[in-house]
Short mmCIF file of C-alpha atoms in Angstrom, two decimals:
data_model
loop_
_atom_site.label_atom_id
_atom_site.label_comp_id
_atom_site.label_asym_id
_atom_site.label_seq_id
_atom_site.Cartn_x
_atom_site.Cartn_y
_atom_site.Cartn_z
CA MET T 1 -10.12 22.05 4.14
CA ALA T 2 -12.97 24.35 5.14
CA ILE T 3 -12.02 27.90 6.13
CA LEU T 4 -12.68 28.66 9.80
CA SER T 5 -15.01 31.52 10.60
CA HIS T 6 -13.68 34.64 12.31
CA ASP T 7 -15.51 33.80 15.53
CA MET T 8 -14.09 30.30 15.62
CA THR T 9 -10.57 31.59 14.94
CA LEU T 10 -10.91 34.02 17.84
CA ASP T 11 -12.10 31.25 20.15
CA ILE T 12 -9.06 29.17 19.26
CA LEU T 13 -6.48 31.94 19.50
CA ARG T 14 -7.63 33.25 22.87
CA CYS T 15 -7.04 29.79 24.37
CA LEU T 16 -3.42 29.58 23.27
CA SER T 17 -0.29 30.38 25.26
CA VAL T 18 1.61 33.61 24.81
CA LYS T 19 4.55 31.63 23.44
CA ASP T 20 2.40 30.17 20.64
CA LEU T 21 0.79 33.52 19.83
CA LEU T 22 4.19 35.21 19.52
CA ARG T 23 5.25 32.50 17.07
CA PHE T 24 2.05 32.93 15.04
CA LYS T 25 2.80 36.63 14.56
CA CYS T 26 5.37 35.52 11.99
CA VAL T 27 2.69 33.92 9.80
CA SER T 28 1.69 37.17 8.11
CA LYS T 29 1.18 40.90 8.68
CA PHE T 30 -2.51 40.15 9.05
CA TRP T 31 -1.92 37.70 11.91
CA CYS T 32 0.66 39.99 13.50
CA SER T 33 -1.68 42.98 13.54
CA TRP T 34 -4.55 40.81 14.78
CA ILE T 35 -2.60 39.42 17.75
CA ASP T 36 -1.25 42.90 18.59
CA ASP T 37 -4.71 44.43 18.59
CA PRO T 38 -5.72 45.84 22.03
CA TYR T 39 -9.13 44.16 21.79
CA PHE T 40 -7.61 40.72 21.29
CA ILE T 41 -5.02 41.30 24.04
CA LYS T 42 -7.84 42.07 26.49
CA LEU T 43 -9.84 39.09 25.24
CA HIS T 44 -6.88 36.73 25.73
CA LEU T 45 -6.12 38.08 29.22
CA SER T 46 -9.77 37.90 30.28
CA TYR T 47 -9.97 34.26 29.20
CA SER T 48 -6.75 33.38 31.06
CA LEU T 49 -7.98 35.03 34.29
CA LYS T 50 -11.44 33.47 34.05
CA THR T 51 -10.20 29.93 33.40
CA ASN T 52 -7.04 30.09 35.57
CA THR T 53 -4.87 29.20 32.58
CA ASN T 54 -1.53 30.55 31.33
CA ARG T 55 -0.32 30.92 34.90
CA SER T 56 3.34 30.71 35.86
CA LEU T 57 5.51 30.98 38.95
CA ILE T 58 8.50 33.28 38.84
CA VAL T 59 11.24 32.08 41.19
CA ARG T 60 14.00 34.46 42.28
CA HIS T 61 17.18 33.35 44.03
CA CYS T 62 20.61 34.88 44.73
CA LYS T 63 18.75 38.22 44.37
CA TYR T 64 19.24 38.30 40.61
CA GLN T 65 18.52 34.89 39.03
CA PHE T 66 15.01 34.19 37.76
CA LEU T 67 13.23 31.01 36.75
CA SER T 68 9.80 30.79 35.13
CA VAL T 69 7.91 27.68 36.22
CA ASN T 70 4.82 26.40 34.43
CA TYR T 71 2.04 26.43 37.01
CA ASP T 72 0.25 23.35 35.69
CA SER T 73 3.46 21.41 34.91
CA PRO T 74 6.02 22.44 37.56
CA LYS T 75 8.74 20.28 36.00
CA ILE T 76 8.83 22.66 33.01
CA THR T 77 11.17 25.56 33.86
CA ARG T 78 13.10 28.14 31.90
CA ARG T 79 15.66 30.73 32.92
CA LEU T 80 14.67 34.36 32.43
CA LYS T 81 17.06 37.10 31.42
CA GLN T 82 16.88 40.27 33.45
CA PRO T 83 15.13 43.07 31.56
CA LEU T 84 18.28 45.22 31.42
CA GLY T 85 20.55 42.29 30.60
CA GLU T 86 22.65 42.77 33.74
CA GLN T 87 22.53 39.22 35.02
CA LYS T 88 24.39 39.78 38.29
CA LYS T 89 22.62 42.94 39.42
CA SER T 90 20.25 42.55 42.35
CA ILE T 91 16.61 43.06 41.39
CA GLN T 92 13.45 42.94 43.49
CA ILE T 93 9.86 42.32 42.42
CA LEU T 94 7.56 45.04 43.76
CA GLY T 95 4.31 43.63 42.41
CA SER T 96 2.63 41.53 39.73
CA CYS T 97 -0.54 42.29 37.78
CA ASN T 98 -1.95 40.94 34.49
CA GLY T 99 1.42 39.63 33.35
CA LEU T 100 3.37 42.80 34.14
CA LEU T 101 5.96 42.88 36.91
CA ALA T 102 7.06 46.05 38.68
CA VAL T 103 10.72 45.63 39.64
CA GLU T 104 13.52 47.68 41.17
CA ASP T 105 17.26 47.15 40.69
CA GLU T 106 20.05 47.78 43.18
CA ASN T 107 20.59 51.29 41.80
CA GLY T 108 17.01 52.29 42.60
CA ARG T 109 15.80 52.19 39.00
CA MET T 110 12.20 51.04 38.66
CA LEU T 111 10.91 49.16 35.63
CA LEU T 112 7.78 47.52 34.32
CA TRP T 113 8.56 44.16 32.75
CA ASN T 114 6.54 41.60 30.82
CA PRO T 115 8.58 38.36 31.07
CA SER T 116 6.35 36.62 28.50
CA THR T 117 7.00 39.12 25.71
CA ARG T 118 10.44 40.13 27.07
CA LYS T 119 9.47 43.77 26.85
CA TYR T 120 10.30 46.30 29.56
CA GLN T 121 10.06 49.99 30.26
CA VAL T 122 12.30 52.04 32.55
CA LEU T 123 10.22 54.40 34.68
CA PRO T 124 11.19 58.07 34.98
CA SER T 125 13.24 58.69 38.11
CA THR T 126 11.50 60.28 41.07
CA GLU T 127 12.68 61.43 44.45
CA ILE T 128 10.74 62.44 47.53
CA GLU T 129 12.34 65.27 49.51
CA PHE T 130 11.59 66.07 53.14
CA SER T 131 11.88 69.52 54.67
CA SER T 132 14.13 69.87 57.73
CA PRO T 133 14.62 66.18 58.60
CA PRO T 134 16.33 65.39 61.95
CA ILE T 135 20.03 64.53 62.13
CA ARG T 136 19.31 60.94 63.15
CA TYR T 137 16.44 59.17 61.41
CA SER T 138 15.45 55.94 59.66
CA ARG T 139 14.13 55.96 56.09
CA SER T 140 11.94 53.23 54.61
CA THR T 141 10.23 52.77 51.24
CA TYR T 142 7.02 50.87 50.46
CA CYS T 143 5.52 50.03 47.08
CA GLY T 144 2.48 48.47 45.44
CA PHE T 145 1.48 47.78 41.84
CA GLY T 146 -1.91 47.21 40.24
CA TYR T 147 -4.43 47.93 37.48
CA ASP T 148 -7.33 50.37 37.37
CA PRO T 149 -9.94 48.99 34.90
CA VAL T 150 -11.90 52.25 34.85
CA SER T 151 -9.05 54.33 33.40
CA ASP T 152 -7.45 51.27 31.76
CA ASP T 153 -4.18 52.20 33.47
CA TYR T 154 -1.44 50.42 35.40
CA LYS T 155 -0.26 52.28 38.51
CA LEU T 156 2.72 51.94 40.82
CA VAL T 157 2.51 53.46 44.30
CA ARG T 158 5.68 54.49 46.17
CA ILE T 159 5.56 55.65 49.80
CA VAL T 160 8.61 56.95 51.68
CA GLN T 161 8.65 57.43 55.45
CA LEU T 162 11.11 59.17 57.77
CA LEU T 163 11.12 58.41 61.49
CA GLY T 164 13.30 60.22 64.01
CA ALA T 165 15.53 58.25 66.36
CA ASN T 166 13.32 59.01 69.39
CA ASP T 167 10.01 59.18 67.52
CA GLU T 168 10.12 62.98 67.76
CA TYR T 169 9.83 63.26 63.98
CA PHE T 170 7.59 61.33 61.63
CA HIS T 171 6.68 62.16 58.06
CA SER T 172 5.24 60.30 55.05
CA GLU T 173 5.10 61.20 51.39
CA ALA T 174 3.48 59.17 48.62
CA LYS T 175 3.59 59.25 44.81
CA VAL T 176 1.78 57.24 42.15
CA TYR T 177 3.10 56.43 38.70
CA SER T 178 0.73 56.10 35.74
CA LEU T 179 1.76 53.95 32.79
CA ARG T 180 -0.70 55.77 30.54
CA SER T 181 0.85 59.18 31.25
CA ASN T 182 4.36 57.89 32.07
CA PHE T 183 4.47 60.36 34.94
CA TRP T 184 4.74 60.42 38.76
CA ARG T 185 2.23 62.44 40.79
CA ARG T 186 2.23 63.25 44.48
CA ILE T 187 -0.81 61.99 46.36
CA LYS T 188 -2.16 63.12 49.72
CA GLY T 189 -3.92 61.47 52.59
CA PHE T 190 -1.42 58.83 53.78
CA CYS T 191 -1.08 59.28 57.55
CA PHE T 192 -0.19 55.78 58.74
CA TYR T 193 2.95 54.11 60.04
CA PHE T 194 4.08 50.85 58.46
CA ILE T 195 4.62 47.83 60.70
CA SER T 196 7.63 46.26 58.96
CA TYR T 197 10.70 47.92 57.49
CA ARG T 198 9.95 47.04 53.86
CA GLN T 199 6.46 45.94 52.92
CA LEU T 200 4.83 45.35 49.54
CA GLY T 201 1.21 46.18 48.83
CA PHE T 202 -1.06 43.35 47.68
CA LEU T 203 -3.83 43.86 45.16
CA ALA T 204 -7.41 42.72 45.75
CA ASN T 205 -10.57 44.25 44.28
CA ASN T 206 -8.44 46.91 42.50
CA VAL T 207 -7.17 48.09 45.90
CA LEU T 208 -3.61 47.85 47.25
CA HIS T 209 -3.25 46.80 50.90
CA TRP T 210 -0.66 47.17 53.66
CA MET T 211 -0.55 46.41 57.40
CA VAL T 212 -0.03 49.63 59.37
CA PHE T 213 -0.24 51.40 62.72
CA LYS T 214 -2.22 54.63 62.98
CA THR T 215 0.71 56.29 64.81
CA PRO T 216 4.32 55.25 65.59
CA GLU T 217 3.32 54.82 69.25
CA SER T 218 0.26 52.70 68.51
CA SER T 219 0.16 48.94 69.19
CA SER T 220 -3.16 48.31 67.40
CA ARG T 221 -2.69 47.02 63.85
CA ASN T 222 -4.81 48.14 60.95
CA LEU T 223 -5.25 47.16 57.33
CA VAL T 224 -5.18 50.16 54.98
CA GLY T 225 -6.22 50.10 51.34
CA PHE T 226 -5.40 52.42 48.44
CA ASP T 227 -8.11 52.53 45.79
CA LEU T 228 -6.42 52.74 42.38
CA ARG T 229 -9.48 54.39 40.84
CA SER T 230 -10.14 57.18 43.36
CA GLU T 231 -6.52 57.24 44.60
CA GLU T 232 -7.72 57.50 48.19
CA PHE T 233 -6.72 55.61 51.35
CA SER T 234 -9.21 53.91 53.67
CA LEU T 235 -9.19 51.29 56.43
CA VAL T 236 -10.40 47.71 55.89
CA GLU T 237 -11.83 45.95 58.94
CA LEU T 238 -10.00 42.86 60.21
CA PRO T 239 -11.47 39.84 62.01
CA ASP T 240 -11.98 40.40 65.75
CA PHE T 241 -9.23 37.95 66.75
CA CYS T 242 -6.62 40.28 65.19
CA ILE T 243 -6.90 42.56 68.23
CA ASP T 244 -4.54 40.20 70.08
CA GLU T 245 -1.06 41.76 69.92
CA ASN T 246 0.63 38.36 70.22
CA ILE T 247 -0.60 37.24 66.80
CA TYR T 248 1.73 37.71 63.83
CA LEU T 249 -0.29 38.91 60.82
CA ASN T 250 0.62 38.93 57.13
CA VAL T 251 -1.61 40.20 54.33
CA LYS T 252 -1.71 38.62 50.87
CA ALA T 253 -4.03 38.40 47.88
CA MET T 254 -5.18 35.05 46.52
CA GLY T 255 -7.66 34.29 43.76
CA GLY T 256 -8.68 37.95 43.63
CA HIS T 257 -9.60 37.91 47.35
CA LEU T 258 -7.93 39.54 50.32
CA CYS T 259 -6.06 36.87 52.29
CA LEU T 260 -4.70 37.01 55.84
CA THR T 261 -2.28 34.62 57.55
CA ALA T 262 -2.17 34.60 61.35
CA THR T 263 0.57 32.82 63.32
CA TYR T 264 0.35 32.42 67.12
CA TRP T 265 1.20 30.19 70.09
CA GLU T 266 -1.45 27.79 71.40
CA LEU T 267 -0.80 25.12 74.06
CA GLY T 268 2.91 25.02 73.29
CA ASP T 269 2.45 24.73 69.52
CA ILE T 270 2.69 27.30 66.75
CA VAL T 271 -0.63 27.55 64.90
CA ALA T 272 -0.97 29.09 61.44
CA ASP T 273 -4.43 30.14 60.24
CA VAL T 274 -5.40 31.39 56.80
CA TRP T 275 -8.39 33.72 56.48
CA ILE T 276 -10.02 35.00 53.30
CA MET T 277 -12.47 37.87 52.74
CA LYS T 278 -15.28 36.49 50.59
CA GLU T 279 -17.01 39.85 50.03
CA TYR T 280 -14.66 42.79 49.87
CA GLY T 281 -15.16 45.44 52.55
CA VAL T 282 -17.59 43.33 54.60
CA LYS T 283 -16.09 42.40 57.96
CA GLU T 284 -18.53 39.52 58.50
CA SER T 285 -17.35 37.87 55.26
CA TRP T 286 -13.95 36.93 56.76
CA VAL T 287 -13.87 33.11 56.91
CA LYS T 288 -11.14 30.79 58.16
CA LEU T 289 -9.92 28.81 55.16
CA MET T 290 -7.64 26.44 57.06
CA SER T 291 -5.61 25.97 60.23
CA SER T 292 -2.41 23.99 60.74
CA THR T 293 0.00 23.30 63.58
CA TYR T 294 3.78 23.24 63.28
CA PRO T 295 5.50 22.77 66.66
CA ASP T 296 9.04 23.35 65.37
CA LEU T 297 8.62 26.55 63.37
CA ILE T 298 10.35 29.76 64.37
CA PRO T 299 7.97 32.05 66.30
CA GLY T 300 7.02 35.31 64.62
CA SER T 301 8.21 34.36 61.13
CA PRO T 302 5.97 34.16 58.03
CA SER T 303 6.72 30.48 57.53
CA GLU T 304 3.90 29.53 55.17
CA VAL T 305 2.75 31.82 52.38
CA PRO T 306 -0.43 31.03 50.38
CA LEU T 307 0.03 31.70 46.66
CA ALA T 308 -3.02 30.54 44.74
CA PHE T 309 -6.01 28.23 44.48
CA SER T 310 -6.03 25.27 42.15
CA LYS T 311 -8.24 25.47 39.04
CA ASN T 312 -11.24 23.88 40.77
CA GLY T 313 -10.59 25.71 44.05
CA ASP T 314 -10.23 22.63 46.28
CA LYS T 315 -6.48 23.07 46.92
CA VAL T 316 -4.17 25.90 47.96
CA LEU T 317 -0.57 26.24 46.81
CA PHE T 318 1.79 27.23 49.64
CA HIS T 319 5.37 28.43 49.70
CA LEU T 320 6.98 27.04 52.85
CA LYS T 321 9.92 29.13 53.97
CA PHE T 322 12.85 27.30 55.59
CA ASN T 323 10.93 24.17 56.58
CA ARG T 324 12.13 21.15 58.55
CA ASP T 325 14.64 20.27 55.83
CA LYS T 326 16.09 23.80 56.13
CA ARG T 327 15.06 24.64 52.60
CA ASP T 328 12.13 26.28 50.84
CA SER T 329 9.47 24.16 49.20
CA LEU T 330 6.11 24.37 47.42
CA VAL T 331 3.19 22.20 48.53
CA TRP T 332 -0.46 21.68 47.68
CA TYR T 333 -2.84 21.68 50.65
CA ASP T 334 -6.12 19.84 50.03
CA LEU T 335 -8.90 21.79 51.80
CA GLY T 336 -11.14 18.72 51.98
CA SER T 337 -8.82 15.91 53.05
CA LYS T 338 -6.26 18.28 54.68
CA ARG T 339 -3.48 16.34 53.01
CA ILE T 340 -0.23 17.91 51.85
CA GLU T 341 1.37 17.09 48.51
CA LYS T 342 4.88 18.29 47.67
CA VAL T 343 5.50 20.03 44.35
CA GLY T 344 8.71 18.98 42.65
CA ILE T 345 10.45 21.66 40.58
CA ARG T 346 13.51 20.78 38.56
CA GLY T 347 16.56 22.95 39.21
CA VAL T 348 15.02 25.01 42.01
CA PRO T 349 17.54 26.34 44.59
CA ILE T 350 17.45 25.71 48.34
CA VAL T 351 16.15 29.18 49.26
CA TYR T 352 14.12 31.43 46.97
CA ASP T 353 11.32 33.96 46.62
CA VAL T 354 8.31 33.14 44.48
CA ASP T 355 5.54 35.17 42.85
CA LEU T 356 2.53 34.16 40.78
CA TYR T 357 1.82 35.83 37.46
CA VAL T 358 -0.38 35.25 34.46
CA GLU T 359 1.30 35.17 31.05
CA SER T 360 -0.15 37.89 28.85
CA LEU T 361 0.41 40.06 25.80
CA VAL T 362 -0.16 43.29 27.74
CA PRO T 363 2.09 45.90 26.09
CA LEU T 364 4.10 48.72 27.59
CA ASN T 365 4.17 52.26 26.29
CA GLN T 366 5.52 52.27 22.76
CA LYS T 367 5.87 54.87 20.04
CA PRO T 368 2.94 54.83 17.56
CA PRO T 369 3.64 53.16 14.21
CA ARG T 370 4.67 55.42 11.35
CA VAL T 371 2.14 53.95 9.00
CA LEU T 372 -1.53 54.84 9.02
CA GLU T 373 -3.56 52.37 10.99
CA ARG T 374 -7.19 51.58 10.30
CA ARG T 375 -9.21 49.13 12.33
CA ILE T 376 -11.96 47.22 10.62
CA ALA T 377 -14.70 45.34 12.41
CA CYS T 378 -16.24 42.50 10.42
CA VAL T 379 -19.38 40.55 11.08
CA GLY T 380 -20.69 38.55 8.19
CA ASN T 381 -20.63 40.80 5.12
CA ILE T 382 -20.78 44.05 7.15
CA SER T 383 -17.63 46.04 7.85
CA PHE T 384 -16.89 49.53 9.11
CA SER T 385 -13.89 51.51 10.34
CA ILE T 386 -13.12 52.16 13.99
CA ALA T 387 -10.42 54.79 14.40
CA ASN T 388 -8.66 56.16 17.48
CA LEU T 389 -10.55 54.08 20.02
CA ASN T 390 -9.04 52.41 23.04
CA GLY T 391 -9.93 48.86 24.01
CA ASN T 392 -12.93 49.75 26.20
CA GLU T 393 -14.35 52.28 23.73
CA MET T 394 -13.96 49.77 20.90
CA ALA T 395 -15.81 47.07 22.81
CA GLU T 396 -18.67 49.46 23.65
CA THR T 397 -18.93 50.63 20.02
CA LEU T 398 -19.05 47.09 18.70
CA ALA T 399 -21.59 46.03 21.32
CA SER T 400 -23.87 48.92 20.36
CA ALA T 401 -23.72 47.64 16.79
CA GLY T 402 -24.97 44.25 17.94
CA MET T 403 -21.59 42.53 17.65
CA SER T 404 -21.03 40.21 20.58
CA ARG T 405 -17.86 38.63 19.18
CA PRO T 406 -16.41 40.86 16.51
CA CYS T 407 -13.42 39.96 14.43
CA LEU T 408 -10.84 42.73 14.60
CA PHE T 409 -7.94 43.20 12.27
CA LYS T 410 -5.83 46.06 10.96
CA ALA T 411 -5.41 47.13 7.39
CA TRP T 412 -2.08 48.78 6.71
CA TRP T 413 -2.01 51.41 4.01
#
């Protein structure tokens, strides 16, 4: 049998599932170090995101039970163990990005968790203190999780707000956690009031988004974004129809785009519209993706939640909350024919929460190996050492050497 070239081997490996790659690490130290290499991990993730492959649904029910559902074959499910092994402790997903989940347990501990590799990291505890709060007040916490490609860092934002009983006191404090530094930092500039009691930020264009009011007394809704690179807040313009106070709005992210669902009454029916921002930050790029009418839905409730596009982009996967059968369900909505196709999932409960994530090899902070590590780049008969470079620096160095698809491996001494 002819020996495959390095380039061809890379092309094959990057197309495989995380499950297969983890099994192949047992082949040899060479394969193990190759698959663990930051360059290959980025290559595999980039291919998965570009081709919409290696996607899964994570279903949570009873507040602590998790199922992983294959996105392309929904009948294939597997039960996930909680990262801390406490199977009957309530746990909430705060965000999903590149295969990592930010979660919080009932004791307030926050973790980053990769369900594909079964690795997790407990975040350092952090508390936000307020000076001279009133005797009677309400306290609410809001979070968002995402990735900054410039600093190659995963960040978790946590915002805590205190509101006095008669609106005589209002204060917000925000902190951001960096996986690279494993540290919480206080950030300034958040001066908005959240609309709902507990709201999660959704990531689009490397920006986390929440629906807010400018003041507690305001009735005009706004969409605020937190740029993970600059760590600054700014407003994102909504479509003109959102000025109507009788419209229920919910912000999501789908296919890398900012997505907005609007529910309202029209001629005795409840209408649900889905809008998507084609060009980020451009108000005129908001386009209505679809519109549907459900006369028997409960007014003011987020009854249909868009999750993702199909691979070719002609269908949208929806999570229908508490539908006519008084149970949750997943359906495909065909944008062309406007037909609905139910998605059958084996062993799914009656009521559940669902999130979309891409399976990846993205690691969490780990102690450096005790042995000396040397990275070798090989192209043809030419090889040279690349030491102490991160993934981005390595790619730039190899590109400058004229290597479009280098073969990376580690030699252990």
